[in-house]
Every structure is written in C-alpha cells, then in structure tokens.
Coordinates of C-alpha atoms and ligand atoms in Angstrom, one line a residue:
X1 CA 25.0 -54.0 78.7
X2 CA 21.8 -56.0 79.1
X3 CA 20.0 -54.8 75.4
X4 CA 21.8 -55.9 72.2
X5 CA 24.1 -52.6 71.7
X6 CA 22.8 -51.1 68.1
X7 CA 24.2 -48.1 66.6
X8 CA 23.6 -45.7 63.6
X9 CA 25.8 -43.5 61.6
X10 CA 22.5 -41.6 60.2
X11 CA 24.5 -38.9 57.6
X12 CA 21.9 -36.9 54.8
X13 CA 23.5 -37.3 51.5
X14 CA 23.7 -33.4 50.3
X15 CA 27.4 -33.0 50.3
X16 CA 31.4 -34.7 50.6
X17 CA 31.6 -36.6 54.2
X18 CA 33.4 -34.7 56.4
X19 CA 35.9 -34.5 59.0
X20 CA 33.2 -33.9 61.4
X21 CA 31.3 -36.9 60.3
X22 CA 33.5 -39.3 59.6
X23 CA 34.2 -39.2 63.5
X24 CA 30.6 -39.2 64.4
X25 CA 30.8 -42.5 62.1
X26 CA 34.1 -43.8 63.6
X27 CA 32.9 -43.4 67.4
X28 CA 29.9 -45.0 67.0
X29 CA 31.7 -48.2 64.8
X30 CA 34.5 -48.0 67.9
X31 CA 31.7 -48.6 70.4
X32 CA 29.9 -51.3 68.6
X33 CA 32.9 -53.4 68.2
X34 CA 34.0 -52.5 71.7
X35 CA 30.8 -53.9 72.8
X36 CA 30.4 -57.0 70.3
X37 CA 26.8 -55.0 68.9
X38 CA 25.9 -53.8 65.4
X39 CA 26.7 -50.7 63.5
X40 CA 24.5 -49.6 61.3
X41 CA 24.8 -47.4 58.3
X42 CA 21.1 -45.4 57.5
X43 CA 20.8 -42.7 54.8
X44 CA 18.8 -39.8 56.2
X45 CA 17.2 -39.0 52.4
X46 CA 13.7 -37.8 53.5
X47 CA 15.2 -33.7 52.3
X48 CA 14.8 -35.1 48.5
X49 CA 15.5 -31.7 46.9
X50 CA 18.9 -31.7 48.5
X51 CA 20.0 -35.3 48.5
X52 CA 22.3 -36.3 45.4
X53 CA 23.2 -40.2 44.6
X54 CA 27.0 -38.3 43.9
X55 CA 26.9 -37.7 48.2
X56 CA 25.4 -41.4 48.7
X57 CA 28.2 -42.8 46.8
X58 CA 30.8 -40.0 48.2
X59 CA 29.8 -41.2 51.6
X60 CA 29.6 -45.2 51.3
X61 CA 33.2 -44.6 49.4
X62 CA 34.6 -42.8 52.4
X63 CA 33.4 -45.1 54.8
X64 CA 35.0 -47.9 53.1
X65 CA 37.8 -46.1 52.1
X66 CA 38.5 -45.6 56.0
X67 CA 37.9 -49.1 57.0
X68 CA 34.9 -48.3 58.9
X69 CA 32.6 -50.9 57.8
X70 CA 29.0 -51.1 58.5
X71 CA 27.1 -54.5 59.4
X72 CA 23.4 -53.4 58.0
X73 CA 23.2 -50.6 55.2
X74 CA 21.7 -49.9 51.9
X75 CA 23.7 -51.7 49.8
X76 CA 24.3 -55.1 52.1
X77 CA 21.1 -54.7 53.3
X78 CA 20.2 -56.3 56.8
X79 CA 16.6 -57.7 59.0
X80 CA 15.6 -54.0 59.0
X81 CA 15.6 -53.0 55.7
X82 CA 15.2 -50.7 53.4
X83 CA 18.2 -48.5 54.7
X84 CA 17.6 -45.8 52.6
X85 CA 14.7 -43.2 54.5
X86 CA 13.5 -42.4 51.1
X87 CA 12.6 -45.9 50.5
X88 CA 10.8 -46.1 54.1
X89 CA 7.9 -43.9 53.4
X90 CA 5.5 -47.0 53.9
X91 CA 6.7 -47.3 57.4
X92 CA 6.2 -43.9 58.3
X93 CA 3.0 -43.5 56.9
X94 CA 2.5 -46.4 58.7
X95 CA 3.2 -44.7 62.1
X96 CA 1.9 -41.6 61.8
X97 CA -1.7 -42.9 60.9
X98 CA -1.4 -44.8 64.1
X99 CA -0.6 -41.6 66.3
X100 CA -3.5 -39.9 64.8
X101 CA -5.6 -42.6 65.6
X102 CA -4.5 -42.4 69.4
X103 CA -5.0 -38.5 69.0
X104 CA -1.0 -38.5 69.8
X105 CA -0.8 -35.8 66.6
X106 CA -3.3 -34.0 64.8
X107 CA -3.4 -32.3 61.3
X108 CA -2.8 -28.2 61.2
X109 CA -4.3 -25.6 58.8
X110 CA -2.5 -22.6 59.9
X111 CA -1.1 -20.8 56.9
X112 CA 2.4 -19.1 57.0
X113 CA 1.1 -15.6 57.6
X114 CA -0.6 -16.8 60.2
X115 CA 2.0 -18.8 61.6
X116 CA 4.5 -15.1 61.0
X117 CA 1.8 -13.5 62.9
X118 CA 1.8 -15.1 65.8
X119 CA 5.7 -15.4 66.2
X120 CA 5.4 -11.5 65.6
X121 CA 2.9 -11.0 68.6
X122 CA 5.1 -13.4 70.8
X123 CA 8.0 -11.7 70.2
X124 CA 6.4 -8.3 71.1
X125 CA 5.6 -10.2 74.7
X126 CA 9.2 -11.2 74.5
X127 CA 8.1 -14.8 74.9
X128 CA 10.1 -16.9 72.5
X129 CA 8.8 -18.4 69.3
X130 CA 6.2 -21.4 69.7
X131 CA 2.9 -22.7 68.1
X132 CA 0.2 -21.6 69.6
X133 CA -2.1 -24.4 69.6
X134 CA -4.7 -23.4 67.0
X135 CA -5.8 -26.3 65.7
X136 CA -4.7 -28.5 68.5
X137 CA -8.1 -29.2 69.7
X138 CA -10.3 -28.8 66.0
X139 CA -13.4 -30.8 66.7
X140 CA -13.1 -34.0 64.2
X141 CA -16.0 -32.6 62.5
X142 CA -13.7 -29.7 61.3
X143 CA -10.7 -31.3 60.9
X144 CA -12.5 -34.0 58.6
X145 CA -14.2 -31.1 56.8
X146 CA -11.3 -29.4 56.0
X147 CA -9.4 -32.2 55.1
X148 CA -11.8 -33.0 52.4
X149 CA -12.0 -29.5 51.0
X150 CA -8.1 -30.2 50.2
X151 CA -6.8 -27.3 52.8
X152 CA -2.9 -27.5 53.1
X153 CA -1.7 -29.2 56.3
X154 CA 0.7 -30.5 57.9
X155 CA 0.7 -32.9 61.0
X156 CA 2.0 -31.9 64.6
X157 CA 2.6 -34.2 67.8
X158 CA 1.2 -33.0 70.9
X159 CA 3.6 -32.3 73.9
X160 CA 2.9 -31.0 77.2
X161 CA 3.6 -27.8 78.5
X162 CA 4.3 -28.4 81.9
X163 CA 7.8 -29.6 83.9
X164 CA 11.2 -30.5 82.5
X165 CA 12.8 -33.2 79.8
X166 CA 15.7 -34.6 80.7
X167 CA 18.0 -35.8 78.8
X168 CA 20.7 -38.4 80.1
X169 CA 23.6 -37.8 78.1
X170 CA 26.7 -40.4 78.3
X171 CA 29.1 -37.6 77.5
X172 CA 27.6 -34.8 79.5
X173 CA 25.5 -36.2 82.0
X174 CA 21.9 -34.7 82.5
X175 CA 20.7 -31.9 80.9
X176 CA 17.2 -30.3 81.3
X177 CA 15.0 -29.0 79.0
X178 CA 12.0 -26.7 80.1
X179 CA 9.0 -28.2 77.9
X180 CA 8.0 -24.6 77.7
X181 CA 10.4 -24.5 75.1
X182 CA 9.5 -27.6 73.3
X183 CA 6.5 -27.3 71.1
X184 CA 3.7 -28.8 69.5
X185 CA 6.3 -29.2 66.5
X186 CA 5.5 -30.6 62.9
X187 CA 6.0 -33.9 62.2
X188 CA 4.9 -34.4 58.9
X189 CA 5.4 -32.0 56.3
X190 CA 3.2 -30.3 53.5
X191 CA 4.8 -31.6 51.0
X192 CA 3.6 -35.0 52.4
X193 CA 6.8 -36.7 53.7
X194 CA 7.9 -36.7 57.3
X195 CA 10.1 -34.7 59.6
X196 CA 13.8 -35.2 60.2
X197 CA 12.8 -35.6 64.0
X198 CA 9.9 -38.3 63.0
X199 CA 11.5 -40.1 60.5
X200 CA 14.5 -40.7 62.6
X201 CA 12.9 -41.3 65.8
X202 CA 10.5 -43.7 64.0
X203 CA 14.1 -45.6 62.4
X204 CA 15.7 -45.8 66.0
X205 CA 12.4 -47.3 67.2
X206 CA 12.2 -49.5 63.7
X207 CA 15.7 -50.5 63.8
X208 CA 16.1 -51.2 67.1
X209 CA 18.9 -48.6 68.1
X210 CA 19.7 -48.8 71.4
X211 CA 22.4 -46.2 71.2
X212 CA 22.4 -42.4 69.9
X213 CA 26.0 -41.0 69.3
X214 CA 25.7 -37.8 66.9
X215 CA 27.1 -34.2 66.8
X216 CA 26.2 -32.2 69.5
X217 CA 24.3 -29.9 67.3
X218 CA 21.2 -32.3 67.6
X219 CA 21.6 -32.0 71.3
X220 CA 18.6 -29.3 71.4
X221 CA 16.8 -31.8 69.0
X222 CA 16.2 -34.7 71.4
X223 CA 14.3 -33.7 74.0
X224 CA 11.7 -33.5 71.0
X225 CA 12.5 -37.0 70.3
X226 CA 12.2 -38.2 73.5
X227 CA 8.7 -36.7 72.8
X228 CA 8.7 -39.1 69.8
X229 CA 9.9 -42.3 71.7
X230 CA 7.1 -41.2 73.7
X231 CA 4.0 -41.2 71.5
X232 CA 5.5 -44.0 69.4
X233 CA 5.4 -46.0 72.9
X234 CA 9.4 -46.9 72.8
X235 CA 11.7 -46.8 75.4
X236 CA 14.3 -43.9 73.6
X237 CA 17.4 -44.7 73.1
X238 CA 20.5 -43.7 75.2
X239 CA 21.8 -40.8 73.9
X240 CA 25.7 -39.4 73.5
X241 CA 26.4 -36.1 71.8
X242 CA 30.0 -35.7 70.9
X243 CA 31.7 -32.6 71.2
X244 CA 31.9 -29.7 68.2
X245 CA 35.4 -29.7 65.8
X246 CA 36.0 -25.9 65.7
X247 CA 39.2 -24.5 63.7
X248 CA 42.5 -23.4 65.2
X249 CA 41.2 -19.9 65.5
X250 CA 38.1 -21.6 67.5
X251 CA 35.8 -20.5 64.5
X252 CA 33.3 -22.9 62.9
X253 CA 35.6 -25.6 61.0
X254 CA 35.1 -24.4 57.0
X255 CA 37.0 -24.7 53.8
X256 CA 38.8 -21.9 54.1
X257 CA 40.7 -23.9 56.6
X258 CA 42.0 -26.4 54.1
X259 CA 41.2 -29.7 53.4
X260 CA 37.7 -31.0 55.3
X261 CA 36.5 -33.4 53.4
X262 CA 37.7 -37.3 53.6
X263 CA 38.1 -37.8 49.8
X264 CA 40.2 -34.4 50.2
X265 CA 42.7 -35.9 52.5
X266 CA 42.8 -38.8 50.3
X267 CA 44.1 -36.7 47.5
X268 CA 46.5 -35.2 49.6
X269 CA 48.1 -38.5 50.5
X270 CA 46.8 -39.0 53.8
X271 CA 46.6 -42.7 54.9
X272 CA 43.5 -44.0 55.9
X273 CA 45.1 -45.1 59.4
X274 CA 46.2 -42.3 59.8
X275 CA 42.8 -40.2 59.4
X276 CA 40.9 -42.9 61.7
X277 CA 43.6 -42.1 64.9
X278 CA 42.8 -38.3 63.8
X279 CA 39.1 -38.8 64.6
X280 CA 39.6 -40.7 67.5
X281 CA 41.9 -38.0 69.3
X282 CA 38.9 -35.2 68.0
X283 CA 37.5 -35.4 71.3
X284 CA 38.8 -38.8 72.8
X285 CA 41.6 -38.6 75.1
X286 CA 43.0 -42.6 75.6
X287 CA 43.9 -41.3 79.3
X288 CA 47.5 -40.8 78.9
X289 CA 49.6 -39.2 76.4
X290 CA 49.5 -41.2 73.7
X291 CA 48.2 -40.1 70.5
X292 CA 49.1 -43.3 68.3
X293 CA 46.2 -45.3 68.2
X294 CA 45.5 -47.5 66.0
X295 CA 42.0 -48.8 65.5
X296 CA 42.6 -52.1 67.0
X297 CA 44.1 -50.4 70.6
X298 CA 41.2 -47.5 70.1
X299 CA 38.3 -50.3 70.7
X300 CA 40.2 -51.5 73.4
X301 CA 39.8 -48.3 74.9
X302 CA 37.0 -46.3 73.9
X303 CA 34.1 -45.3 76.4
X304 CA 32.2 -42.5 75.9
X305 CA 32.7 -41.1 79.4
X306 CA 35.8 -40.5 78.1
X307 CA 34.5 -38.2 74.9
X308 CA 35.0 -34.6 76.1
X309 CA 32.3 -32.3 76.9
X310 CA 34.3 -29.6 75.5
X311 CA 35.3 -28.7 71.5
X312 CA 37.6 -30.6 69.5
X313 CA 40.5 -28.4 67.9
X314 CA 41.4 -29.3 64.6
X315 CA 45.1 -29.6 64.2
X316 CA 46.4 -30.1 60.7
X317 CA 49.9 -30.5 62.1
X318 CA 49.1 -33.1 64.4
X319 CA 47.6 -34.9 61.6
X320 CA 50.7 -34.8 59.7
X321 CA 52.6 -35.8 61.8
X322 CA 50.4 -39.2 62.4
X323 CA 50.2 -39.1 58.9
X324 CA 54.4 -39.2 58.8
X325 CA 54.2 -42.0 61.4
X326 CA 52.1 -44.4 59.7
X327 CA 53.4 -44.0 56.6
X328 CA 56.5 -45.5 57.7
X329 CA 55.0 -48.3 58.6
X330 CA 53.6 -49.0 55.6
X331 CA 54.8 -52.3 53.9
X332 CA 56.7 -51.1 50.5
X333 CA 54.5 -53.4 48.8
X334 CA 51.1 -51.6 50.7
X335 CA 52.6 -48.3 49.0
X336 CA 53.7 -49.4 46.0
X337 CA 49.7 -50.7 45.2
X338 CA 48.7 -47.4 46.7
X339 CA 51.2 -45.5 44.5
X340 CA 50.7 -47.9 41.3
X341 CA 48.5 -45.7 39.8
X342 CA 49.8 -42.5 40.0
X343 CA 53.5 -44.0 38.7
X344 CA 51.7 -45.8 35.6
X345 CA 50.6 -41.9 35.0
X346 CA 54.0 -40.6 35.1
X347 CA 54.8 -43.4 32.8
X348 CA 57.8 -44.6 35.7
X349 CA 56.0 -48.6 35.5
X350 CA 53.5 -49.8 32.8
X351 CA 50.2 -50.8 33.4
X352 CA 50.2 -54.5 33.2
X353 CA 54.1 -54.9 34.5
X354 CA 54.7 -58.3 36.0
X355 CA 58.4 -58.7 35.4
X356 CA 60.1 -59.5 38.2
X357 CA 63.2 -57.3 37.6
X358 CA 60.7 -54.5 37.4
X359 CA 58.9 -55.0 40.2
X360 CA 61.8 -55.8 42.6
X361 CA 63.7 -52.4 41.6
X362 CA 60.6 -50.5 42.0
X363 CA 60.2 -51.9 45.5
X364 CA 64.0 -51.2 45.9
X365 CA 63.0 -47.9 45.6
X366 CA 59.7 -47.1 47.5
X367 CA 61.1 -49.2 50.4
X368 CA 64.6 -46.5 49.9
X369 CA 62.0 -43.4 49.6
X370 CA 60.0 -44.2 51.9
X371 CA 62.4 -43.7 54.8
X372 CA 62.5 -40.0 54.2
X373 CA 58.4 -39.4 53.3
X374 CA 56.0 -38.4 55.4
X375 CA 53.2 -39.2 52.5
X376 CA 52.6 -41.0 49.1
X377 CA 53.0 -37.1 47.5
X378 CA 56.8 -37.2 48.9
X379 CA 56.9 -40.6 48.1
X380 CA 56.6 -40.0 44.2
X381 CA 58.3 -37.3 44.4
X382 CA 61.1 -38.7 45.9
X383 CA 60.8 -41.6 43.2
X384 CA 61.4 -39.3 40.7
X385 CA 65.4 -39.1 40.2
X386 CA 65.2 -43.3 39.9
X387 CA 62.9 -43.0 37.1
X388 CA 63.0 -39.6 35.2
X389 CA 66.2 -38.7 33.6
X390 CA 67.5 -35.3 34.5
X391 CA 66.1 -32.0 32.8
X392 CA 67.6 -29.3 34.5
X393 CA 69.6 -28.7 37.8
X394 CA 68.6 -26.6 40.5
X395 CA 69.5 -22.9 39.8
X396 CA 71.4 -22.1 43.1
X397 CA 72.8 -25.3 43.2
X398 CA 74.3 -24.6 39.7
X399 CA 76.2 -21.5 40.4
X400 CA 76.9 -22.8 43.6
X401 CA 78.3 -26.4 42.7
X402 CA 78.6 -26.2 39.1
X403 CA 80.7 -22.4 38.6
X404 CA 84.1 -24.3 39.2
X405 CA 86.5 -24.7 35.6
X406 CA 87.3 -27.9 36.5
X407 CA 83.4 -29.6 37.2
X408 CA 83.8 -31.4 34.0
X409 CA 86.9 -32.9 34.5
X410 CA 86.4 -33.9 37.9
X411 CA 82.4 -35.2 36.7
X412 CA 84.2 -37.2 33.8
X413 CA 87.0 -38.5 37.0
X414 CA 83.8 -40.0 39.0
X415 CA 82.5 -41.1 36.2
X416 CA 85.6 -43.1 35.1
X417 CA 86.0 -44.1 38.6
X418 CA 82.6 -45.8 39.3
X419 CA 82.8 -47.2 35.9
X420 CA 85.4 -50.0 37.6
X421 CA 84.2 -49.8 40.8
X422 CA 82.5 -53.6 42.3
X423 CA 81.0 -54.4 43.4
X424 CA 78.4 -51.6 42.9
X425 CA 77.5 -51.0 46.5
X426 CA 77.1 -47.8 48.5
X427 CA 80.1 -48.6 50.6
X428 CA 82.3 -49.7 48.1
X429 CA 81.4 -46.6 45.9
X430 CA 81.6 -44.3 49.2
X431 CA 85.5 -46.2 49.7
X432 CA 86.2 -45.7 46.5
X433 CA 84.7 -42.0 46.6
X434 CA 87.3 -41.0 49.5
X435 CA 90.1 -41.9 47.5
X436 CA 89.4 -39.8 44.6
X437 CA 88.7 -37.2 46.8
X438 CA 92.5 -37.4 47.9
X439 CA 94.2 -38.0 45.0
X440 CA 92.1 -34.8 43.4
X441 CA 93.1 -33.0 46.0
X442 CA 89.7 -31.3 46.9
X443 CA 87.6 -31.2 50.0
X444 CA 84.9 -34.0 50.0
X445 CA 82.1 -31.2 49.6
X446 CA 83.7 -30.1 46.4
X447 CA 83.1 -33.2 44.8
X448 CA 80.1 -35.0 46.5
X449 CA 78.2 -31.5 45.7
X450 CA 78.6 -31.4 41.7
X451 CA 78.1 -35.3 42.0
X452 CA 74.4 -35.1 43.4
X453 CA 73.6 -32.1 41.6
X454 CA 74.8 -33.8 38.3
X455 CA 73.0 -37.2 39.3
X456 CA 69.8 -35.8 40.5
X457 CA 69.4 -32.3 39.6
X458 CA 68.6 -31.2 43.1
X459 CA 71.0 -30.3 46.0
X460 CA 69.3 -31.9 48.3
X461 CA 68.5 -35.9 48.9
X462 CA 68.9 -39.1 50.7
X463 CA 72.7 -40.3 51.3
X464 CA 74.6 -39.8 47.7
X465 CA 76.3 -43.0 47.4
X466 CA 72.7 -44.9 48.4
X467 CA 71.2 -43.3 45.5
X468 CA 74.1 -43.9 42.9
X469 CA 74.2 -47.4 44.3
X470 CA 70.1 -47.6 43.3
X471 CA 70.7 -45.9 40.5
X472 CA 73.0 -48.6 39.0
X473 CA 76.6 -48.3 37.0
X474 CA 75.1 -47.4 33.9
X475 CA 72.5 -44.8 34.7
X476 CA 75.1 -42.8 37.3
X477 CA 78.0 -42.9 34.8
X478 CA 75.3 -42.0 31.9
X479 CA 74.8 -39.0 34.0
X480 CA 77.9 -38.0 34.7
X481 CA 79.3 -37.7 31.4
X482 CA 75.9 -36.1 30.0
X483 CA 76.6 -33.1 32.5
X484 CA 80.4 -33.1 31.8
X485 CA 78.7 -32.7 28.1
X486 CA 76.3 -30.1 28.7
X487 CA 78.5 -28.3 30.9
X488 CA 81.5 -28.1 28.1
X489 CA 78.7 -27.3 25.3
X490 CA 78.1 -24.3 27.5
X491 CA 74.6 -25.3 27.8
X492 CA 74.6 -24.7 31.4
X493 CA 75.0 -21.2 32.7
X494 CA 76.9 -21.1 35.8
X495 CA 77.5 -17.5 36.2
Ligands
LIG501 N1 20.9 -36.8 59.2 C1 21.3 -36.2 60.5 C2 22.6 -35.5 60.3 O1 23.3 -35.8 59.3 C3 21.4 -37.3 61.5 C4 21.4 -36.8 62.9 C5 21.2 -38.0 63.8 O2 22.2 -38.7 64.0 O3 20.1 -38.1 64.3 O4 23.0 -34.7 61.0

C-alpha cells in the first residue's frame, strides 16, 4: 500500500458501545496493525442534543477495556487534533465558506411545508423523494438579500443529476448508485452546525484517512460522500462496509436478545480475549475452521476480502464457549486480580492482604477452580465452599445422602479418621478413605456422598478428596463433626 494506511473508528457518543461497534472498531485496529498504519479514534459529537460525556467515557472505557487501543484520539491527542467533532466547528466553518465561495454549495430558504409539499407532489408522480432545486440557482442578489433579512437556511452541495457513482467497496466490490437518486442534500444545518455526511467527509479529508471501514448501514451514505471528497477536492478514501450482526432468529440484533453491550459482557464475566475473537469471527472467516483466534494470529490474517458480504449471526453459545476456552488459559494470578474485587466484597480476602500464606492459598484455590469454570462468575462461585463456612445442605441431597441412622456415626468415623491422616494429601486421604470404606462395611457412594454434602453443602463438585485436601485438617474435620452435631440436634430434616 503506497499511501500511509489511516483508519477511523468514528462512533457518536449517545449510548453503551455495542457488539456491533466494538467490531467495526476491532476490524479497522486489526488492519492498521496488519498494515503498520494508524488507527484513529474520532468522536462523531456534531448531534449535541443526543451526545452524553456518560457514552464518551462508556466508549473510551470499552475500547480500553478490550485492548483495542487507539494511536490519535481525544484524550492522547495526535498532529490532527482536536478529536472531538464538537470541538472542530472552526474547521468546518472553515470548509464550507470555501465551497460557497467556489459556488460548490449554496444557502436554501425552503421552509418545511414547502419542502412536505413537494415530496407530496413527487410522490403522486411516483418519483421518489428529492429536493427540487429551488434555490439552487437564487441570483446572489437574492440570496444576499435574504440572508440579511435573517431568513432560516440551511446550506446544500450541488451534485449532478446525470450518470452513475460508483462505489469500490473492498468487501463487496463495485456497487452503483444512480445520481438520480443522490440529491442536492443539506450540508449544514439550521441550527448552524454541519451534517453528519460533511463533518465526516471534511475529518477523513482533515485527518488524512486513507481507509473507510464502517457498518454497512452507511453503505447508501457514501456515494454522497464521494460527492463531498469531490467538492472538497480530495481523492475519497477507499471504502469497506462490513457486513450487518442480525440475531439468531435473523431479526435486527436488540436487547431483548440478551447482553449487547461491551460493559454488559463484562459484567457477565466475559474475558476481554475472548470478546475480541467474538468480533473477529462476526463476519471474518480465517479460511479454515478455526475459530480460536487470538488477536496476535487475527492480524496475521486479516484482509478485508475476506470480510463477508453477507450478515453476521450472533451466537451467544459460541461466545461461551470461546469464553470457556480462554478462561482456562488465564494465569491464576491474571484471575485472581480480575476476581480481587468481587472476593474483597464477599469478605473471602481483605482489601489490603499481602500475607503471603494468604495469597498463596487463595491462588491454591483459583488455580483448583479454575479447571472446572468456564467464567470469573463460576469461578467465585466455585470459591465459595474454601471460603464460606456451610449454611445449609442441598435439599435433595439431604434426604438423599443424609436420611441414613447411621450418617452421624459414620460423619464422626471420617472425621476421626482424617484427623490422623498425613500427610494431608488427596491421595493419602483417598488411601485412607478406601479403608474406612471396608472396614465400615458400606459401598464407597455411601460414604463419599454424606462426606461432600457435609463438607460442602452441595452434591455436586470437583474430586472430594482434592477439596478436603484444599480445605485443610482442621476446616474438613470442623465440618464433619458440626454436621454429625446438627444432624443429632435434629436440626436437619431428612425425611
Ligand atoms: N458516527 C457514525 C456512526 O456511529 C460513523 C459512521 C462512519 O464511520 O462514517 O455510525
């Protein structure tokens, strides 16, 4: 590529950052760092009524939170600064007095009613909606006349009527555009502040974009910015449009079919890694079937041509499961900081703990969890037997496990048992385990069953004598005898 590859991720700052833009964002950082070029972050802000600072900061936080980093932005700032289009009103000011002075866009009184009118009359010819040149051609006389009596206008750019715009897409090759359909369309507002179109078109020409890669929703948009380039004497830019995300159902993607947003999928206990291959297979195929990607293999292989033309599915499930697979990748340590806060909350580690001990166990028992989690949710959860004593006992598992007259006695057997067992290993306590079994004269189930349910609370869990092992002597015999108690106090209903 002969130009300096530049590329923008240009979101508007009225609501979370999405699935849908977060891989807009992803694709175009891929391809910049494929191709050694810049990536740009630009906050489309010109809509004031509907921009918040709560999106900017939702969206930068995102970004970041993903790992997809941006060279030149608002707050790092860059050579073509400001990157905020609120704070750019200069520049297009700037540009739009220059194409009225080339007679490249003109001022236009038409009121609304008028404007209804004439769509009305079109429609009636069953010719589709466009301006119909009013005050294209206003002598200056009028113009400056009406100008100074304060009339209400808005600017347009003039485009022709005649042939065909193409546009050379990277994803979908060429697609025309009859300029029948492309208007003499607004490019300044009444409210005095400029288009979408001009304001973005005016930024890719500022900021020296030499690559377009949005949502393909803006597809119908560019052949009016190629308009732009036009009249603004720039070469445009070369343009990709990547494909739609629609839900399973092929509807448009919404809430109602879960999580969209990226802090959402934080909260769940997504990892970042995992969300970034997500994106990349939303429309990127790496050629054969894998679907692990991680970011450092996807900018080996990205290329547009290989976008599809076709709609992304969104697969929750598929997500999941990358989710499951980098997640046990993790370093116990890269958990443990991730889980930190939520286990100071549950009050399992304080705030400021540096002890050693402490901090060794703990990652005894992420790095033991973690094996059976498919996210930092299971992953506390899973923590909790190590660190919570034991309330109650699962209901089933109760009249199940615990109905038997002798589960006391034989609770109060292990419990003498592992009191001498060493050392305190899982298959030392698993050797020792068998023998009791024999000499008690039950079947290994009768006694391993009561044993977790006693220990944990729950039926179900990672091997029995790896958790009493983790647990420790104290804690597992402390257990033991507690339900041997409760159970002889009658405080447990097994019936
Ligand atoms: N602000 C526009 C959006 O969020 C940017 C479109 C573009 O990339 O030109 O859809």
């Amino acid at each position: 590529m002969g130009q300096e590859v530049r590329v923008r991720f240009a979101p508007s700052p009225t609501g979370a950052l999405h699935i849908g833009g977060a891989r807009t964002a992803y694709f175009n950082w891929l391809f910049a760092r494929k191709h050694g070029g810049k990536f740009v972050l630009r906050i489309d802000d010109t809509d004031r009524a509907r921009s918040t600072e709560a999106s900017y900061q939702q969206i930068l936080e995102g970004l970041r939170w993903l790992g997809i980093l941006w060279d030149e932005g608002p707050d790092v700032g860059g050579p073509y600064g400001p990157y905020r289009q609120s704070e750019r009103m200069d520049i297009y000011r700037r540009h739009l007095d220059r194409l009225l002075a080339e007679d490249k866009a003109y001022p236009c009184f038409c009121t609304p009613d008028e404007l209804a009118r004439d769509r009305e009359a079109l429609q009636r010819e069953g010719k589709p909606p466009r301006y119909v040149g009013r005050c294209r051609d206003l002598s200056p006389d009028e113009r400056s006349r009406r100008m100074a009596a304060g009339e209400p206008h808005v600017y347009r750019i003039r485009s022709r009527a005649e042939g065909e715009t193409v546009v050379h897409d990277l994803i979908r090759g060429d697609v025309a555009f009859a300029n029948s359909e492309i208007d003499d369309f607004i490019i300044w507002k009444a409210d005095d502040t400029p288009t979408y179109h001009f304001a973005s078109c005016v930024d890719d020409v500022e900021m020296k974009i030499s690559h377009v890669i949005r949502a393909e929703e803006h597809l119908s948009n560019t052949p009016r910015h190629i308009v732009l380039f036009e009249a603004l004497g720039a070469e445009p830019p070369a343009f990709a449009h990547v494909p739609m995300i629609l839900a399973p159902d092929r509807s448009k993607l919404s809430k109602r079919h879960g999580a969209t947003s990226v802090s959402e999928y934080r909260d769940m206990g997504i990892l970042p890694e995992a969300l970034v291959n997500y994106l990349l297979l939303l429309g990127f195929s790496p050629g054969d079937d894998r679907e692990i990607v991680d970011r450092e293999t996807a900018i080996q292989l990205f290329d547009l041509e290989k976008v599809a033309k076709h709609a992304a599915i969104y697969d929750v499930k598929k997500l999941e499961w990358l989710n499951a697979h980098y997640f046990r990748q993790q370093s116990p340590e890269t958990l443990m900081d991730q889980a930190w806060p939520q286990l100071v909350e549950r009050g399992y580690v304080a705030e400021g703990e540096s002890r050693r001990e402490v901090l060794m166990w703990v990652r005894t028992v992420v790095a033991f969890v973690q094996t059976r989690s498919r996210n930092l949710h299971e992953l506390i959860d899973g923590m909790r037997p190590y660190f919570e004593p034991v309330r109650a006992y699962d209901d089933k598992g109760v009249r199940k496990h615990f109905a038997h007259p002798e589960t006391a006695n034989r609770l109060r057997r292990v419990a003498d048992g592992l009191a001498g067992v060493a050392p305190f290993l899982a298959p030392v306590i698993e050797r020792e385990f068998r023998q009791w079994i024999e000499q008690m004269g039950v079947k290994s189930g009768e006694l391993i069953h009561p044993v977790r349910l006693a220990i944990t609370g729950s039926t179900v869990g990672p091997g029995l004598f790896d958790v009493i092992a983790l647990l420790g002597r104290d804690e597992a015999v402390r257990r033991l005898r507690e339900t041997a108690d409760r159970l002889e106090a009658g405080d447990v209903v097994t019936a």
